PDB file of C-alpha atoms and ligand atoms in Angstrom:
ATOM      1  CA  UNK A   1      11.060  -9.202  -8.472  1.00  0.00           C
ATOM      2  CA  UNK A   2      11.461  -6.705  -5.972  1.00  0.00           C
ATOM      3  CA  UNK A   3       8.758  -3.803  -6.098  1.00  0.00           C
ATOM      4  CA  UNK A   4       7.203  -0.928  -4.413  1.00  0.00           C
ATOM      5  CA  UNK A   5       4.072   0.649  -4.687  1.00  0.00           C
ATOM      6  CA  UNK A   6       3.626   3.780  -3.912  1.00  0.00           C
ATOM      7  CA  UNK A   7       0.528   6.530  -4.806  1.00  0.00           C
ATOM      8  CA  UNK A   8      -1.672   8.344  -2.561  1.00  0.00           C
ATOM      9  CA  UNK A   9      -4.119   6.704  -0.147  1.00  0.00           C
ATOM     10  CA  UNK A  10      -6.820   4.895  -2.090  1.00  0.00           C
ATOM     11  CA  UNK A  11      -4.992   5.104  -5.039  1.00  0.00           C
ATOM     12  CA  UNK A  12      -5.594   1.196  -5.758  1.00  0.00           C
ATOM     13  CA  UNK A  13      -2.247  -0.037  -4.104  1.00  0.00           C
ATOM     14  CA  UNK A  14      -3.861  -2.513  -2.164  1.00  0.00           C
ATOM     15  CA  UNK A  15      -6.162  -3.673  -4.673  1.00  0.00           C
ATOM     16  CA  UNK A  16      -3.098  -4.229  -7.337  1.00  0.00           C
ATOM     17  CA  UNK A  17      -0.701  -5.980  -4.615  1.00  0.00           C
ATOM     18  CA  UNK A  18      -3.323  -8.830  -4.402  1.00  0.00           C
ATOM     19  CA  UNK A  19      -3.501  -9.556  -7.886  1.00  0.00           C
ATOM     20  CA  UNK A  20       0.823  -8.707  -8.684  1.00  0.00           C
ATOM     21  CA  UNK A  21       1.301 -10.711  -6.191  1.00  0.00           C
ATOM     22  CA  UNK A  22      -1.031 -13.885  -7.320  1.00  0.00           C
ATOM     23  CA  UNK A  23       0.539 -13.483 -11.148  1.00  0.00           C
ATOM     24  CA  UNK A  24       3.668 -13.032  -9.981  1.00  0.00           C
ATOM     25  CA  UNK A  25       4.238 -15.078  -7.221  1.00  0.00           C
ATOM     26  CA  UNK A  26       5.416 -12.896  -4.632  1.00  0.00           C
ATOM     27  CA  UNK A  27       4.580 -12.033  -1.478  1.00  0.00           C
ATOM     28  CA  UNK A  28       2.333  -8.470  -0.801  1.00  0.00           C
ATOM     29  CA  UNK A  29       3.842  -6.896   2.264  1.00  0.00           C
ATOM     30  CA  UNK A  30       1.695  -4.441   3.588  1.00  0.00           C
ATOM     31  CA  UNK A  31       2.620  -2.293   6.604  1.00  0.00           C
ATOM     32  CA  UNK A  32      -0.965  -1.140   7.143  1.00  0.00           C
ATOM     33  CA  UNK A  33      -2.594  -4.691   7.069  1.00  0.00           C
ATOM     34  CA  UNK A  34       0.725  -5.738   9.505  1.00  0.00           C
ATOM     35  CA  UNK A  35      -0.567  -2.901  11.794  1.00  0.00           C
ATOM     36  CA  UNK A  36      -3.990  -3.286  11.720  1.00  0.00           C
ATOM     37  CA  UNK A  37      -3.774  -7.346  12.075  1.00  0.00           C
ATOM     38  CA  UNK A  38      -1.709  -5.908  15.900  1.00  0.00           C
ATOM     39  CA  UNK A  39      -4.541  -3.727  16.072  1.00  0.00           C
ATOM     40  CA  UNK A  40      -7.078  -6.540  16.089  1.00  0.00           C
ATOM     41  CA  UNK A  41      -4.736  -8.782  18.484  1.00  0.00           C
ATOM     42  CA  UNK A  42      -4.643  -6.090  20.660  1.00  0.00           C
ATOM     43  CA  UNK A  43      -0.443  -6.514  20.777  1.00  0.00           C
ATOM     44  CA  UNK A  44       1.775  -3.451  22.269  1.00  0.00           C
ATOM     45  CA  UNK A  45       2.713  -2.312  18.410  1.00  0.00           C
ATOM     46  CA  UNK A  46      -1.404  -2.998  17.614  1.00  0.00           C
ATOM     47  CA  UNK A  47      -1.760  -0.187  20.716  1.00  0.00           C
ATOM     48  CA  UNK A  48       0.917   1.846  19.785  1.00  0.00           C
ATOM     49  CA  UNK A  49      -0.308   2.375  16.097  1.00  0.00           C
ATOM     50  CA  UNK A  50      -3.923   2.361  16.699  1.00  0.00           C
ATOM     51  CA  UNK A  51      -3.299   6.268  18.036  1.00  0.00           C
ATOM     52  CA  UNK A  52      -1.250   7.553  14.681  1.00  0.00           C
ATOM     53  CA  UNK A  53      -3.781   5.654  12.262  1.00  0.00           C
ATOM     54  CA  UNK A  54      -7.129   6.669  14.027  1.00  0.00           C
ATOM     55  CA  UNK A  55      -5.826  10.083  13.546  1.00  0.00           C
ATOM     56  CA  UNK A  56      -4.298  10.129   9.735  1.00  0.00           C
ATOM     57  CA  UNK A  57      -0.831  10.214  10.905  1.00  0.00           C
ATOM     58  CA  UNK A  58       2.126   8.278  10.546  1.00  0.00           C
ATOM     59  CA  UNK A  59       3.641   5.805  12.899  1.00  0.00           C
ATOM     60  CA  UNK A  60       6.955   6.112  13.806  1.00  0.00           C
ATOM     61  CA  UNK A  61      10.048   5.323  11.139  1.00  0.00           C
ATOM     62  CA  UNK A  62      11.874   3.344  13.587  1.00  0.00           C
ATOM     63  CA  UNK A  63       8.754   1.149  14.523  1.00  0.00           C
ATOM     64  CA  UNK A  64       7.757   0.871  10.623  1.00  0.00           C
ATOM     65  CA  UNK A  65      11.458  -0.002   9.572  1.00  0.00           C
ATOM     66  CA  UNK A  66      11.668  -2.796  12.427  1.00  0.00           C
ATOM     67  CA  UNK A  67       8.542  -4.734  11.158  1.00  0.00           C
ATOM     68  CA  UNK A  68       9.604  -4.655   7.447  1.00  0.00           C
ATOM     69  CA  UNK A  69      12.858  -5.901   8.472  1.00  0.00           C
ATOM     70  CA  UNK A  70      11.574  -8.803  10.390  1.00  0.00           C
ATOM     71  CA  UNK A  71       9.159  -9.546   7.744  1.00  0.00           C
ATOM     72  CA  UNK A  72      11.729  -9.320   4.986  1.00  0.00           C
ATOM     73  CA  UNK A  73      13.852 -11.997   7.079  1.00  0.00           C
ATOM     74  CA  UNK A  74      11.268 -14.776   6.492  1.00  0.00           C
ATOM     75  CA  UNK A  75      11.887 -17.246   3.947  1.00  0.00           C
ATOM     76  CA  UNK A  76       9.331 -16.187   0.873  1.00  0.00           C
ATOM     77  CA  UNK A  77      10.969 -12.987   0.682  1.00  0.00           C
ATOM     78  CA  UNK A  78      14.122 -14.287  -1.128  1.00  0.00           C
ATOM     79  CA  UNK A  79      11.880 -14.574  -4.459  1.00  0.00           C
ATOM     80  CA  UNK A  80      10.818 -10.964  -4.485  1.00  0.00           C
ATOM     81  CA  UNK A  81       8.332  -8.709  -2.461  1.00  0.00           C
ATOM     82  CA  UNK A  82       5.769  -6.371  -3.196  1.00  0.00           C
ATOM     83  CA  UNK A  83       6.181  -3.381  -0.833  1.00  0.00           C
ATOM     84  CA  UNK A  84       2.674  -1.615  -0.231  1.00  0.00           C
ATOM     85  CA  UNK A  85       2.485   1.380   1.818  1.00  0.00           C
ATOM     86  CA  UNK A  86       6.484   1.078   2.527  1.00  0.00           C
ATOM     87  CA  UNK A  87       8.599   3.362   2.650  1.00  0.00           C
ATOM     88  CA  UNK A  88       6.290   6.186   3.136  1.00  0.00           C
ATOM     89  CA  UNK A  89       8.996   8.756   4.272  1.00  0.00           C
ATOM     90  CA  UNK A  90      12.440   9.912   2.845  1.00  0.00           C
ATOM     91  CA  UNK A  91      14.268   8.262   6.335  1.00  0.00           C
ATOM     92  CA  UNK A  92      11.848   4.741   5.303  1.00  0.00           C
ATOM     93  CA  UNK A  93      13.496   4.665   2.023  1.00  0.00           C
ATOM     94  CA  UNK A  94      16.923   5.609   2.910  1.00  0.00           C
ATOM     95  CA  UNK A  95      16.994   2.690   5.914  1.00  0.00           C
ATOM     96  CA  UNK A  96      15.236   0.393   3.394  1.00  0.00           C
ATOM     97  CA  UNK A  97      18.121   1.104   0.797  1.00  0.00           C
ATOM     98  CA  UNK A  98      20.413   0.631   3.059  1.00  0.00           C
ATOM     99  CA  UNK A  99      18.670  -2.856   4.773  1.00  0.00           C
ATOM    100  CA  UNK A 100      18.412  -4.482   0.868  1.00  0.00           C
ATOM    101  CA  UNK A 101      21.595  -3.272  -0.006  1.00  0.00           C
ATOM    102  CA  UNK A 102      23.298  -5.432   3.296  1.00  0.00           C
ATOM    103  CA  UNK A 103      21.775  -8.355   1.946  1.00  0.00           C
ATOM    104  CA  UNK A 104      22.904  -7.247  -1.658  1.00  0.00           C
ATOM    105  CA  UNK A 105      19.571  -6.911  -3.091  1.00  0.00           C
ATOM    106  CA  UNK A 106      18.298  -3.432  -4.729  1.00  0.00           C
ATOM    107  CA  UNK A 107      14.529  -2.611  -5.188  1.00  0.00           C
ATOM    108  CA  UNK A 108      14.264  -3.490  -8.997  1.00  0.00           C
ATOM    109  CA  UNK A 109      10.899  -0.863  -9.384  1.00  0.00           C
ATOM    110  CA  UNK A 110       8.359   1.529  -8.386  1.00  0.00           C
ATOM    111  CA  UNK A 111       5.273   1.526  -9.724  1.00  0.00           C
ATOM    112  CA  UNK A 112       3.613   4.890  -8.939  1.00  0.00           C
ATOM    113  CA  UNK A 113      -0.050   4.949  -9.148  1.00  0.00           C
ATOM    114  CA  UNK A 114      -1.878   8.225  -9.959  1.00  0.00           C
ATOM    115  CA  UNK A 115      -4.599   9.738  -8.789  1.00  0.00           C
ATOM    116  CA  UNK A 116      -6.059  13.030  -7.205  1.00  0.00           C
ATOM    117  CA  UNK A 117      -7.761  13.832  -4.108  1.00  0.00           C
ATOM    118  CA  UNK A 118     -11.226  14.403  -5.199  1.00  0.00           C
ATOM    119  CA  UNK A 119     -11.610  10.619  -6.999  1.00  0.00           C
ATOM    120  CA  UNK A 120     -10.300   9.586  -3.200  1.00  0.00           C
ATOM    121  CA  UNK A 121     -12.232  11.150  -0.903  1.00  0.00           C
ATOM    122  CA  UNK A 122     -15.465   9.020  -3.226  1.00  0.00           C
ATOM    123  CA  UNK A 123     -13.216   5.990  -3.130  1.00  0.00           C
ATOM    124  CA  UNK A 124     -12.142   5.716   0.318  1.00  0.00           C
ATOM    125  CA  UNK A 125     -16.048   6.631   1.383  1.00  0.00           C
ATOM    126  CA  UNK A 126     -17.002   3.834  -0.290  1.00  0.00           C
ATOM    127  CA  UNK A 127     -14.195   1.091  -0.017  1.00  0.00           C
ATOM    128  CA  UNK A 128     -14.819  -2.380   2.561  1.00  0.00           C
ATOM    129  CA  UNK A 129     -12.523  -4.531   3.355  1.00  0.00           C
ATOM    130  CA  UNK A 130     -12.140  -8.281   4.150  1.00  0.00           C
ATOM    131  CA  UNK A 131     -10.040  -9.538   6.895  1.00  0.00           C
ATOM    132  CA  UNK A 132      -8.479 -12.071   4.380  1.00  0.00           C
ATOM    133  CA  UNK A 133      -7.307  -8.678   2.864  1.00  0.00           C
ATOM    134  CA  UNK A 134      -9.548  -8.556  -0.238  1.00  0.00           C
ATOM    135  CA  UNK A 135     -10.818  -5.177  -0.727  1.00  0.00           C
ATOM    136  CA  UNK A 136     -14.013  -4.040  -2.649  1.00  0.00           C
ATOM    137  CA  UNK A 137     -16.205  -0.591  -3.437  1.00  0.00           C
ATOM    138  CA  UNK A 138     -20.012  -0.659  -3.023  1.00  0.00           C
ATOM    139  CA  UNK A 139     -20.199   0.661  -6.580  1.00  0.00           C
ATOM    140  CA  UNK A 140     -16.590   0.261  -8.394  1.00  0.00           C
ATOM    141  CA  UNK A 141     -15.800  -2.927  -7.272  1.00  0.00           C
ATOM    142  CA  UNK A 142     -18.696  -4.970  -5.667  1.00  0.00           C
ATOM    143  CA  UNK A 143     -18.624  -8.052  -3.743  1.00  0.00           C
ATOM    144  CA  UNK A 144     -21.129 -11.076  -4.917  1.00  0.00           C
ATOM    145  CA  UNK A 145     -23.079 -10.879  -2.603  1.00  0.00           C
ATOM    146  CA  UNK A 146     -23.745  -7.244  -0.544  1.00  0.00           C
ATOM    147  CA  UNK A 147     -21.453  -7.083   2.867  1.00  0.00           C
ATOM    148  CA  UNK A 148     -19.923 -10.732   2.032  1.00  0.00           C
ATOM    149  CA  UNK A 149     -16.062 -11.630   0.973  1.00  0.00           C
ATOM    150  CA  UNK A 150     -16.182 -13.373  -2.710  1.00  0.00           C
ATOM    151  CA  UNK A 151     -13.533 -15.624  -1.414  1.00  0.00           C
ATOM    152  CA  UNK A 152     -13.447 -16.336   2.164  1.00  0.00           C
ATOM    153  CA  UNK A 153     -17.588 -15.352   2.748  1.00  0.00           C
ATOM    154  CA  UNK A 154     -16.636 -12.882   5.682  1.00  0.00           C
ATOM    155  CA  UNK A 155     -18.726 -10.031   6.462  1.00  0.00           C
ATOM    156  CA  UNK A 156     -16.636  -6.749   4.802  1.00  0.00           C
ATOM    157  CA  UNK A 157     -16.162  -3.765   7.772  1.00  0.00           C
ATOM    158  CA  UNK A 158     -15.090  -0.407   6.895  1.00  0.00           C
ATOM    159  CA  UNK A 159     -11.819   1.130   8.170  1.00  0.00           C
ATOM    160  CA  UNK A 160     -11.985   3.339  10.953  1.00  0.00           C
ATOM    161  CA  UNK A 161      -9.625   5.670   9.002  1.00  0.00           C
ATOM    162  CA  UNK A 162     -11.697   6.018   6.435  1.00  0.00           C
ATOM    163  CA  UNK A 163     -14.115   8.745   7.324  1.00  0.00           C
ATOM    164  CA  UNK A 164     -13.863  12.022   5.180  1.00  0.00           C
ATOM    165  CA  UNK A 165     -12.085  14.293   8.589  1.00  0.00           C
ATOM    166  CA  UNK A 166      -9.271  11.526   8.564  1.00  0.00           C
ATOM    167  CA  UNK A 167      -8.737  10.965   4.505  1.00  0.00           C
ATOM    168  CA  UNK A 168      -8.338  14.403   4.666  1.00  0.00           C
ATOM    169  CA  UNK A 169      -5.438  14.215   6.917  1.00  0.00           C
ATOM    170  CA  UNK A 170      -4.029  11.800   5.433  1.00  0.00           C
ATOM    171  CA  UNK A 171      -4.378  13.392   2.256  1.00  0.00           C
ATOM    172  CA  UNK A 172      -2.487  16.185   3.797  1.00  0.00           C
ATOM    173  CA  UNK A 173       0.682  14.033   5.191  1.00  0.00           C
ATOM    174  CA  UNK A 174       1.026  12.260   2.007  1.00  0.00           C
ATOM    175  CA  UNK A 175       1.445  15.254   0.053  1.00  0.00           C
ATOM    176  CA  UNK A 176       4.051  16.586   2.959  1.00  0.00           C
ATOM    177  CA  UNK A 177       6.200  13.062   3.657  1.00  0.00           C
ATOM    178  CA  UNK A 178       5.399  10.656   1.231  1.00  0.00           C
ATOM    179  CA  UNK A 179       5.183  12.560  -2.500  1.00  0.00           C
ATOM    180  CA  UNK A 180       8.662  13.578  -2.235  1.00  0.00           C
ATOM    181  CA  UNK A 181       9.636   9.395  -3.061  1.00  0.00           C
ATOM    182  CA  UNK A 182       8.592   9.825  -6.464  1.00  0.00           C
ATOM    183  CA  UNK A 183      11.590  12.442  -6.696  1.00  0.00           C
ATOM    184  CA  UNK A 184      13.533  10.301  -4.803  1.00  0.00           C
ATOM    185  CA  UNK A 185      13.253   7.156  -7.057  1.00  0.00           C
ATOM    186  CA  UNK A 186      12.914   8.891 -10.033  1.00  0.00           C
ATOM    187  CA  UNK A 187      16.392  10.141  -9.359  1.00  0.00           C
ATOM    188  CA  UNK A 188      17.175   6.125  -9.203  1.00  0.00           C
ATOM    189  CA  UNK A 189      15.390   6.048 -12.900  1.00  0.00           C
ATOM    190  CA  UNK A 190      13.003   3.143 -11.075  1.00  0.00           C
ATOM    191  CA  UNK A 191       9.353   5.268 -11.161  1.00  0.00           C
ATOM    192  CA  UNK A 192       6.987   3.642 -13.855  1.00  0.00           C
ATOM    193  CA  UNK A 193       3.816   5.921 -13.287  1.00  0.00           C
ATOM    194  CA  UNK A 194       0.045   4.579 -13.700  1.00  0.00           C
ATOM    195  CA  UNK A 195      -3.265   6.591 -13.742  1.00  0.00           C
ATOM    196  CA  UNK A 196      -5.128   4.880 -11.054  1.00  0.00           C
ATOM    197  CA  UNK A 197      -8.465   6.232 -12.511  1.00  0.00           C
ATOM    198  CA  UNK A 198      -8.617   3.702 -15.035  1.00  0.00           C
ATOM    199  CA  UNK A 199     -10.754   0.429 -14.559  1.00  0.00           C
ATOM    200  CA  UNK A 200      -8.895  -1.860 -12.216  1.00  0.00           C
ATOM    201  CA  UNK A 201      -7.866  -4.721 -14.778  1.00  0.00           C
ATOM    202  CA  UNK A 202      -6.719  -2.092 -17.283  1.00  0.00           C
ATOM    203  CA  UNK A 203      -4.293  -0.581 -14.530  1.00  0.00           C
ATOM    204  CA  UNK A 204      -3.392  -4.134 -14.109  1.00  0.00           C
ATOM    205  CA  UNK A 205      -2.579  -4.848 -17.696  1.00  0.00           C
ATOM    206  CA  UNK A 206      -0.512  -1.967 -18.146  1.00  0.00           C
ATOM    207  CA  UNK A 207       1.816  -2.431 -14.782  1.00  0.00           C
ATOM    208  CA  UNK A 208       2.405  -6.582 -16.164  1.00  0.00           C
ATOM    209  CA  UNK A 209       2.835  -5.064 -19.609  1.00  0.00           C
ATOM    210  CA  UNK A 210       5.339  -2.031 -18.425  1.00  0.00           C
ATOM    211  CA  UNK A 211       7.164  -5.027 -16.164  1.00  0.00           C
ATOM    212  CA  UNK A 212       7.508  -7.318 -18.892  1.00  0.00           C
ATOM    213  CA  UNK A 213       9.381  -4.914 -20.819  1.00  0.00           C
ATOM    214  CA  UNK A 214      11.910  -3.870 -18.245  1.00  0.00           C
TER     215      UNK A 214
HETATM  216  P1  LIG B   1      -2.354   1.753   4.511  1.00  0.00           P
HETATM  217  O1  LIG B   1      -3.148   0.599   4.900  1.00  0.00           O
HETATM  218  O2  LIG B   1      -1.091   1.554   3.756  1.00  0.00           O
HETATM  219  O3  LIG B   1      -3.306   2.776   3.796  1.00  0.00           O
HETATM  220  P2  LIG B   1      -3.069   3.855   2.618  1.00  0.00           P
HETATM  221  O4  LIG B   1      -1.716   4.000   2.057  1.00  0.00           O
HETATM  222  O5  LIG B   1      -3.689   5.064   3.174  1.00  0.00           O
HETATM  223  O6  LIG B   1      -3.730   3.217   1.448  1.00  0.00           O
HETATM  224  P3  LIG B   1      -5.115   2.571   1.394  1.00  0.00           P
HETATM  225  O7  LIG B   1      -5.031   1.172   1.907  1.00  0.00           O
HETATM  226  O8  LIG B   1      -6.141   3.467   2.047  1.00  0.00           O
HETATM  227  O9  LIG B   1      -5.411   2.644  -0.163  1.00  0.00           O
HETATM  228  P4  LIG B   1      -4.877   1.808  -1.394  1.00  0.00           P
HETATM  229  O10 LIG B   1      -4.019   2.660  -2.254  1.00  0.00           O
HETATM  230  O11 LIG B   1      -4.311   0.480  -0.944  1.00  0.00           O
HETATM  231  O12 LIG B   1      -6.244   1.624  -2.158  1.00  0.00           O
HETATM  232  P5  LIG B   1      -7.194   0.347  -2.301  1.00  0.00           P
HETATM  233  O13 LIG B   1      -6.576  -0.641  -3.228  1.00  0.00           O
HETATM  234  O14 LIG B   1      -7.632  -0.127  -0.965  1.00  0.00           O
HETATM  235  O15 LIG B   1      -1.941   2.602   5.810  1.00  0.00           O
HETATM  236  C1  LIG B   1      -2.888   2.906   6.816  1.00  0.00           C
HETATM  237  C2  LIG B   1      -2.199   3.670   7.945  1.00  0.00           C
HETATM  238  O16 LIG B   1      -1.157   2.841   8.531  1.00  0.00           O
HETATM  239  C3  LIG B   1      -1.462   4.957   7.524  1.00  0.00           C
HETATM  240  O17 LIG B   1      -2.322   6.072   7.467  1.00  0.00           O
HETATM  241  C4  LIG B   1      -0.414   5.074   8.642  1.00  0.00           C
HETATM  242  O18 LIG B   1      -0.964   5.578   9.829  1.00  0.00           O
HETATM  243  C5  LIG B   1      -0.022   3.619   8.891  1.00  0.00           C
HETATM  244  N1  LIG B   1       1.124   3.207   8.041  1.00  0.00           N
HETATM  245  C6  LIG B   1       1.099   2.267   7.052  1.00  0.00           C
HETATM  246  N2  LIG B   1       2.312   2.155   6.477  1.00  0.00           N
HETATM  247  C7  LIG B   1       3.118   3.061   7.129  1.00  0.00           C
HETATM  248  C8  LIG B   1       4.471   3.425   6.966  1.00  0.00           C
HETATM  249  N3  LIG B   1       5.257   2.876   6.026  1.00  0.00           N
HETATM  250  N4  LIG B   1       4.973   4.379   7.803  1.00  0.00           N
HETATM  251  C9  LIG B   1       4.220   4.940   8.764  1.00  0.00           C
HETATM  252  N5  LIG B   1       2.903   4.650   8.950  1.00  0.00           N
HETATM  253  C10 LIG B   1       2.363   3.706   8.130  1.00  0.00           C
HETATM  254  O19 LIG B   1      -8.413   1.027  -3.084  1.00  0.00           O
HETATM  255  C11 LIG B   1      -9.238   1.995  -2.444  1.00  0.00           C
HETATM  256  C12 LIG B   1     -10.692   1.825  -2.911  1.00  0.00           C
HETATM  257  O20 LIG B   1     -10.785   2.151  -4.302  1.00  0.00           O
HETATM  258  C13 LIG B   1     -11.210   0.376  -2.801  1.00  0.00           C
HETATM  259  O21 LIG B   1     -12.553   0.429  -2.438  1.00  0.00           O
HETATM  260  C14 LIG B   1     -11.041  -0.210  -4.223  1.00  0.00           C
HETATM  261  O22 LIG B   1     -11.969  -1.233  -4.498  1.00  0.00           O
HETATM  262  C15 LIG B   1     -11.249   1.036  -5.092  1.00  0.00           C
HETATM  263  N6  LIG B   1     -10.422   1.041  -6.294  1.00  0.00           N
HETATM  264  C16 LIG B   1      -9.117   0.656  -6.427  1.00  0.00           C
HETATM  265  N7  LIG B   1      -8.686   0.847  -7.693  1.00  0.00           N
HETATM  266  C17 LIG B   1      -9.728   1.385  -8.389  1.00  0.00           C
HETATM  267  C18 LIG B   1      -9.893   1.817  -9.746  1.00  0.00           C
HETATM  268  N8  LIG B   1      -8.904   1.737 -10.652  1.00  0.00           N
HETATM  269  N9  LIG B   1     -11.101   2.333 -10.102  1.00  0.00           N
HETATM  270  C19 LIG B   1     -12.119   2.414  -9.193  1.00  0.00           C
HETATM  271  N10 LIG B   1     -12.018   2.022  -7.897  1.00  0.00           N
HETATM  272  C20 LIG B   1     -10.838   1.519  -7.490  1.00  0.00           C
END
């Protein structure tokens, strides 16, 4: 299958890729973790991104569309994807339309996850992350053992974006560049919408169910 997820920041995009993509065998493409792994190598793109996602902003469409086009060329694409945190702007979607439709493939649906600013601003304060990619919350989704990854035993770090001044801001440019997608593929009759406030494994249960049924 070929999906995106889209929904706010801390919406639980992240946290539903990993388990999608373990049920449904498909790889989780996510253009944040593809930045921030540059980031961490300290590459030219790592540098160049680093200054847009310190400071809530977007990086660049033609830098984003690049990567997801080179990652889309490798070989476990051909079964499916799951797109998290791509496309993120009206241009993103347009070039990614256009990129699938060259290799005569169509995104097949959008799950939209719901949920408002307040319940993210609590989230995103609490959230830590893994650098396998696992993701947990100190109180809504706990590792094991505190500060420790349940699979790979890593100590968890928090994101530099997520302090309150720069959820805020990216709050702000989601509303502005990314909300207008849901019109966008709604148009396309591909948006199956979620409530993201739900407990994790219901939210789960209802995007398998609401796929199975397609
Ligand atoms: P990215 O990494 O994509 O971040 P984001 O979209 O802001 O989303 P998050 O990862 O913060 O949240 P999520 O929805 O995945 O939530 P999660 O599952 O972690 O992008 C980061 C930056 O990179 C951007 O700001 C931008 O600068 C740049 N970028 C990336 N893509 C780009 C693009 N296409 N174009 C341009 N720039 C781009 O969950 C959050 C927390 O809530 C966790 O602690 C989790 O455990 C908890 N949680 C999840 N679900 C639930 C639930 N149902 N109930 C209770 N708690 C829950």
């Amino acid at each position: 299958m070929r999906l995106i997820l889209l929904g706010p920041p801390g919406a639980g995009k992240g946290t539903q890729a990993t388990v999608l993509s373990e049920t449904l065998k498909i790889p989780h493409i996510s253009t944040g973790d593809i930045f921030r792994a540059n980031i961490k190598g300290g590459t030219p793109l790592g540098l160049l991104a680093k200054s847009y996602i310190d400071s809530g902003k977007l990086v660049p469409d033609d830098v984003t569309i690049d990567i997801v086009a080179n990652r889309l060329s490798d070989e476990d694409c051909a079964s499916g994807f799951i797109m998290d945190g791509f496309p993120r702007t009206i241009p993103q979607a347009q070039m990614f339309d256009e990129m699938l439709g060259k290799l005569d493939r169509k995104v097949e649906a959008v799950i939209n996850i719901i949920a408002d600013d307040s319940i993210i601003i609590k989230r995103l304060s609490g959230r830590r992350m893994c650098s396998c990619g696992k993701t947990y919350h100190i109180a809504n989704n706990p590792p094991k053992v505190e500060g420790k990854c349940d699979v790979c035993n890593s100590s968890l770090y928090i994101r530099d974006d997520d302090k309150e001044e720069t959820i805020k801001e990216r709050l702000k440019i989601y509303h502005e560049q990314t909300s207008p997608l849901v019109d966008y593929y709604q148009k396309k009759g591909l948006i199956l919408n979620f409530d993201g406030t739900k407990p994790i494994e219901v939210t789960t249960r209802e995007i398998l169910d609401s796929l199975n049924n397609k």
